[in-house]
mmCIF file of C-alpha atoms in Angstrom:
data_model
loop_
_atom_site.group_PDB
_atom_site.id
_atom_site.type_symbol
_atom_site.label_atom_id
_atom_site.label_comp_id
_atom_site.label_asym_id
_atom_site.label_seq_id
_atom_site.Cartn_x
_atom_site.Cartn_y
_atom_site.Cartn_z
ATOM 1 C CA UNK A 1 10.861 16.176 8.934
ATOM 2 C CA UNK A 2 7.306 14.761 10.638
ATOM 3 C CA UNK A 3 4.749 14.516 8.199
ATOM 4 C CA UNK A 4 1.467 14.083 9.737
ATOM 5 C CA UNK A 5 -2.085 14.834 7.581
ATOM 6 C CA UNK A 6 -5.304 15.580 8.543
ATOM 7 C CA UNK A 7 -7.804 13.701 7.059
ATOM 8 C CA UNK A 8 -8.804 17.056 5.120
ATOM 9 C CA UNK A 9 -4.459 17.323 4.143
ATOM 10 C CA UNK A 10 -5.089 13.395 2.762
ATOM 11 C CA UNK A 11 -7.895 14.884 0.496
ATOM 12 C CA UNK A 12 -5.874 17.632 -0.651
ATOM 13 C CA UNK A 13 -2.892 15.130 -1.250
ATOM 14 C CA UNK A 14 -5.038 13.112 -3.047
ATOM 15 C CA UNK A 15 -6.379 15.738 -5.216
ATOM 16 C CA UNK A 16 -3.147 17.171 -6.085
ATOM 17 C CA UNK A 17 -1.809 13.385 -6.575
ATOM 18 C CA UNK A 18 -4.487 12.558 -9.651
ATOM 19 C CA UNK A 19 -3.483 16.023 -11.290
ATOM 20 C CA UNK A 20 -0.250 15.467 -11.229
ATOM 21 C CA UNK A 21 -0.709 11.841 -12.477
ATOM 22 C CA UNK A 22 -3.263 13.284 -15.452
ATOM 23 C CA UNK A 23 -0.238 15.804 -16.209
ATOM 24 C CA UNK A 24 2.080 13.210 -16.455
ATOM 25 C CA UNK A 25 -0.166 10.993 -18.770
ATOM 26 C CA UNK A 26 -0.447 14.131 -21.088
ATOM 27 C CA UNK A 27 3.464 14.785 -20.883
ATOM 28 C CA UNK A 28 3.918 11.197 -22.446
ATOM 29 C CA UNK A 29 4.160 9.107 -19.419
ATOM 30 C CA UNK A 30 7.698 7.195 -19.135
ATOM 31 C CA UNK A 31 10.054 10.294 -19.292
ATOM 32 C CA UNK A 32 10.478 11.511 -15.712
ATOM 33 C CA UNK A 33 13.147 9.997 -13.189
ATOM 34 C CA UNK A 34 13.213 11.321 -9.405
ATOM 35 C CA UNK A 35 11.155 13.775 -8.725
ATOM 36 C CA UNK A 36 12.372 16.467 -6.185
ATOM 37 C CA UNK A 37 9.544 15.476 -3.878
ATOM 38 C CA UNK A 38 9.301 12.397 -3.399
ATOM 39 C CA UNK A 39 8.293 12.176 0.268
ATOM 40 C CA UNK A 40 4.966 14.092 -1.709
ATOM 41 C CA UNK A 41 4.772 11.929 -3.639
ATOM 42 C CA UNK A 42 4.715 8.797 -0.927
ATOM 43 C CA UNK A 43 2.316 10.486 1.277
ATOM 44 C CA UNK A 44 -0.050 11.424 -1.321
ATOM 45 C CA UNK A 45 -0.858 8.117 -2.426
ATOM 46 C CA UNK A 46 -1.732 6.956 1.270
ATOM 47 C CA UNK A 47 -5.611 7.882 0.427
ATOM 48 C CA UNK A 48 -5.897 6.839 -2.758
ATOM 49 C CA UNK A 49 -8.659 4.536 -2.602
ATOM 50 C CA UNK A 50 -10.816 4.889 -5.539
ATOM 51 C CA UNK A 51 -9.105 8.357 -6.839
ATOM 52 C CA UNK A 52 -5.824 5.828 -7.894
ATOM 53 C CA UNK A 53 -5.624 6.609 -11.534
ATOM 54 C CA UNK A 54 -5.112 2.750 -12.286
ATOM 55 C CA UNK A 55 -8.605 2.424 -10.547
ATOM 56 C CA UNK A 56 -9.676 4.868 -13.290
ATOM 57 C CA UNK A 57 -8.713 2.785 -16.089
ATOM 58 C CA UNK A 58 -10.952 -0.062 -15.453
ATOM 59 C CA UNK A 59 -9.483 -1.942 -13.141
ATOM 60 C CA UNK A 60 -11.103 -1.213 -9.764
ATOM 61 C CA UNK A 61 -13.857 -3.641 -10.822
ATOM 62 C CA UNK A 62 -11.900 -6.861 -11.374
ATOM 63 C CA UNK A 63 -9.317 -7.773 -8.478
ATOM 64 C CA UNK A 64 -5.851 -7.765 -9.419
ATOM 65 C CA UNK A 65 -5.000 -10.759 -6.944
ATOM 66 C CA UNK A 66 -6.710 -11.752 -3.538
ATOM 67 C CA UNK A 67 -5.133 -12.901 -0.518
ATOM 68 C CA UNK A 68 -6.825 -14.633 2.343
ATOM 69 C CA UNK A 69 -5.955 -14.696 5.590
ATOM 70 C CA UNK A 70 -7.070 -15.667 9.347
ATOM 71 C CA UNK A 71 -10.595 -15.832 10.214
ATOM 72 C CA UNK A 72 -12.184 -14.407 7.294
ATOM 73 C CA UNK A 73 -9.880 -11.662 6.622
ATOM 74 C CA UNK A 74 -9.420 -11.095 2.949
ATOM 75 C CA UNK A 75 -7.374 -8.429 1.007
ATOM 76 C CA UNK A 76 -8.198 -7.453 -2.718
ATOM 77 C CA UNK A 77 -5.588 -5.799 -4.312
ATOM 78 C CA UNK A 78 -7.596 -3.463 -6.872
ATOM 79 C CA UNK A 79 -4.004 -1.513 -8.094
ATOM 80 C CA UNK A 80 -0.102 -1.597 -7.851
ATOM 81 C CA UNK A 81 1.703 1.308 -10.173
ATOM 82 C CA UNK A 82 4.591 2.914 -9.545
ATOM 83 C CA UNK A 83 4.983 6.451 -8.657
ATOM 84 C CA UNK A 84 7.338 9.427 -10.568
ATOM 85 C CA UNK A 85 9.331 9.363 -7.355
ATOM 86 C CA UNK A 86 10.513 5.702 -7.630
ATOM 87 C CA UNK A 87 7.400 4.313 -5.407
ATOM 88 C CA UNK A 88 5.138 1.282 -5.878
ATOM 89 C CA UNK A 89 1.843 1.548 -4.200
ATOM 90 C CA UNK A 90 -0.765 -1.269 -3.720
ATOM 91 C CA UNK A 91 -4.108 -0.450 -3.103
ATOM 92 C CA UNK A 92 -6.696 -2.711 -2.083
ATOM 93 C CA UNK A 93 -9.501 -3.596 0.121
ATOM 94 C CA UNK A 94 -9.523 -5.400 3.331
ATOM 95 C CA UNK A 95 -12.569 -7.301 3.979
ATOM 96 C CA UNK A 96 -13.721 -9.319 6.967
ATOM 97 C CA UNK A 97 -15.780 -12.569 5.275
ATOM 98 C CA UNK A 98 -16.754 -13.907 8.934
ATOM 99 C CA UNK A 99 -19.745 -13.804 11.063
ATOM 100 C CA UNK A 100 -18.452 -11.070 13.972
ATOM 101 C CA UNK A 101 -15.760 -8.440 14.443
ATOM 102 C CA UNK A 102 -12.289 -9.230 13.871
ATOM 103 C CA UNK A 103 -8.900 -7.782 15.313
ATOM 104 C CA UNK A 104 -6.884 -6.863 13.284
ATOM 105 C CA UNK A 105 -3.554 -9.366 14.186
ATOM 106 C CA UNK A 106 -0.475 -7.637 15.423
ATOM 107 C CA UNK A 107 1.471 -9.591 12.869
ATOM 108 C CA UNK A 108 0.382 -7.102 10.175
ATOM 109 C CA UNK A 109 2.575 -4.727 11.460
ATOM 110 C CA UNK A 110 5.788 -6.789 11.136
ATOM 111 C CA UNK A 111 8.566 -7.706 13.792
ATOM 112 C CA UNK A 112 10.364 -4.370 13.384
ATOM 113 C CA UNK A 113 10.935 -1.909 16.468
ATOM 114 C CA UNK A 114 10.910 1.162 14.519
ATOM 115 C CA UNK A 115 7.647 0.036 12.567
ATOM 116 C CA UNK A 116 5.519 -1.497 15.922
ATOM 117 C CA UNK A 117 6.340 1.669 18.035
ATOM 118 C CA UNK A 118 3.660 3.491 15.360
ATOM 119 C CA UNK A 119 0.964 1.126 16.113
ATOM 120 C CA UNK A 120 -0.843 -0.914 13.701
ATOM 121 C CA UNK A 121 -0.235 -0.999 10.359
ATOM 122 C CA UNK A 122 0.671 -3.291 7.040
ATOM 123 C CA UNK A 123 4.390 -2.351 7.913
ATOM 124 C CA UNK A 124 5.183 -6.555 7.710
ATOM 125 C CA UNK A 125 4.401 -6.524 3.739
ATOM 126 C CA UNK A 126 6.907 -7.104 1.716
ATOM 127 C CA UNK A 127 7.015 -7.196 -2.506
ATOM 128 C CA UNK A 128 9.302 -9.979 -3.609
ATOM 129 C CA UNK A 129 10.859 -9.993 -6.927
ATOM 130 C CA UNK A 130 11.831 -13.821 -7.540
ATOM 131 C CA UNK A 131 13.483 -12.984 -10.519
ATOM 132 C CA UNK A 132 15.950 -10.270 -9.338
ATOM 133 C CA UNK A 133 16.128 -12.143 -6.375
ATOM 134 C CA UNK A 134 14.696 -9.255 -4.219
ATOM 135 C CA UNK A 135 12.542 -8.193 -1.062
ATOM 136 C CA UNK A 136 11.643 -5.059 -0.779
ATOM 137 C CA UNK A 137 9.932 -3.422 2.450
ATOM 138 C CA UNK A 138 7.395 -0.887 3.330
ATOM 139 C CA UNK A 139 8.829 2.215 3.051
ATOM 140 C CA UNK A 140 8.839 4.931 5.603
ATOM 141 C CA UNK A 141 8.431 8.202 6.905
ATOM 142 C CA UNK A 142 11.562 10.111 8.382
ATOM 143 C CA UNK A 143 10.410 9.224 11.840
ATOM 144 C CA UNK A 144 9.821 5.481 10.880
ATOM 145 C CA UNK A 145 6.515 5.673 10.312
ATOM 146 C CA UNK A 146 5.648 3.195 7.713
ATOM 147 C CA UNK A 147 4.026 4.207 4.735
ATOM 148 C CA UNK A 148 0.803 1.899 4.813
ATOM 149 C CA UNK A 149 -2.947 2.517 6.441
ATOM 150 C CA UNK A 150 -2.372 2.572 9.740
ATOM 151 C CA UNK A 151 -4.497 2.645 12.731
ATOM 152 C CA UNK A 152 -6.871 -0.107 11.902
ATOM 153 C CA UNK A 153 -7.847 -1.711 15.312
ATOM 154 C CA UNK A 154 -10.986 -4.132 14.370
ATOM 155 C CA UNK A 155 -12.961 -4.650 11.388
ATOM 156 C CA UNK A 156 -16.951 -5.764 11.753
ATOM 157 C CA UNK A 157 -18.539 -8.730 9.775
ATOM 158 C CA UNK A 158 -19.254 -7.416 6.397
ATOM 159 C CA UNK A 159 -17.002 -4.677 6.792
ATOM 160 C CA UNK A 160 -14.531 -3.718 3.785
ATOM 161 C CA UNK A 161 -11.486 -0.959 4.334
ATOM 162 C CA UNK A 162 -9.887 0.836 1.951
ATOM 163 C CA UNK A 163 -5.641 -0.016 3.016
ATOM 164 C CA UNK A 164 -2.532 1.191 0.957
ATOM 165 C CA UNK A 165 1.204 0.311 0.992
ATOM 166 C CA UNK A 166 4.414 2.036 -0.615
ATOM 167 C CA UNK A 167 7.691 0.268 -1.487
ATOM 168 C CA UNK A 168 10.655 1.019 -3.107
ATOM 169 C CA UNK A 169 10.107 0.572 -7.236
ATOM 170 C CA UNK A 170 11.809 -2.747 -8.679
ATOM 171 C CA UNK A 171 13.448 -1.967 -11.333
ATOM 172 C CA UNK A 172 11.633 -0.607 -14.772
ATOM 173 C CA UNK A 173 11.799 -4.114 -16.343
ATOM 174 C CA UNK A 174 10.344 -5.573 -12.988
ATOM 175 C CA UNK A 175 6.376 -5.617 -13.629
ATOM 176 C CA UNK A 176 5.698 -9.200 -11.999
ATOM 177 C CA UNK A 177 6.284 -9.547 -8.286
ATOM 178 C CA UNK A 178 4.814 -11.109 -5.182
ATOM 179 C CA UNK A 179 2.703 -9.591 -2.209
ATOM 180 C CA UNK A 180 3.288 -11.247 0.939
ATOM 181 C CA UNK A 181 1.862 -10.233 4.522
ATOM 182 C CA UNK A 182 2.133 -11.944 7.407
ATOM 183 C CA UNK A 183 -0.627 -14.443 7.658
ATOM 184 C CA UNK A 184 -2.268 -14.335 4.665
ATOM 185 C CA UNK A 185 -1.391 -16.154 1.465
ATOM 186 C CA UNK A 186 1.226 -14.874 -0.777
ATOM 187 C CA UNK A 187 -0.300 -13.766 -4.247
ATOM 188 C CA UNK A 188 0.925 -12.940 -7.438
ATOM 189 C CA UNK A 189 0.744 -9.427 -9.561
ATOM 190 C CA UNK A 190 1.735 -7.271 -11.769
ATOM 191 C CA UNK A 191 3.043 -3.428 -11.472
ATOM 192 C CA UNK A 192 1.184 -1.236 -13.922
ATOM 193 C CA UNK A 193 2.895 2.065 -15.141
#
């Protein structure tokens, strides 16, 4: 199955995603397990930007780690929770700190056939969980699409960009992991929810 949205279908994912994340805050958060939809559920959160419902709670304003990278290129991570479906997603902000328009390196998008033949992308992220002794990858579509922001050519001086990426969840007891991209310095954080 292709899924492919439409920047109004990413709206409407979005919208549907913060209901069903208020419903499940009502229901008691914590019960749950996998979801029958959990492709949905993956997809939804691509656009989350500031509609993330960790973003609501207060935490959009503070940085929950940065990471630097190559010519000025910073990322903020602003949320990581995990998903009813099993899914992690980071959210952040990808900011170019230098004096003229950057490319965005190829490295971002990882060393993996499957992943490159989509174009640009985070698909080269990769949550490690020291303690379990675990990497986990980008997660993707069934057509290998990678379940990040894609299609990010450039970024100008002063620019920032909202960017997501989905992994498989660690498990429950797993809240502190690291983000690592290609290129830009690992960081620390922690998975909310």
């Amino acid at each position: 199955m292709s899924i492919r949205f439409t920047t109004k279908a990413r709206r409407g994912m979005v919208a549907l995603t913060v209901a069903a994340g208020l419903a499940l805050g009502v229901a008691g958060c914590g019960g749950g397990g996998d979801d029958e939809k959990p492709e949905a559920s993956a997809s939804a959160s691509k656009d989350s930007g500031g509609s993330d419902p960790s973003a609501q709670e207060g935490q959009a304003d503070e940085p929950l780690a940065e990471l630097k990278g190559p010519n000025g290129l910073v990322l903020q991570i602003t949320s990581a929770s995990r998903d009813a479906g099993g899914f992690v997603t980071v959210s952040g902000d990808l900011k170019n700190d230098g004096d003229k328009t950057l490319t965005i390196p190829a490295q971002l998008s990882g060393n993996e056939t499957e992943i490159i033949r989509n174009g640009r992308s985070f698909g080269g992220a990769t949550l490690v969980d020291s303690h379990g002794k675990k990497r986990y990858y980008v997660l993707r579509d069934t057509d290998g699409r990678p379940l990040t922001t894609t299609g990010i050519a450039s970024i100008k001086s002063g620019e920032t960009l909202p960017v997501f990426m989905q992994f498989p969840a660690p498990p429950t007891d797993t809240a502190d992991v690291s983000l690592q991209l290609p290129m830009f310095a690992p960081a620390d954080i922690t998975i909310s929810g």
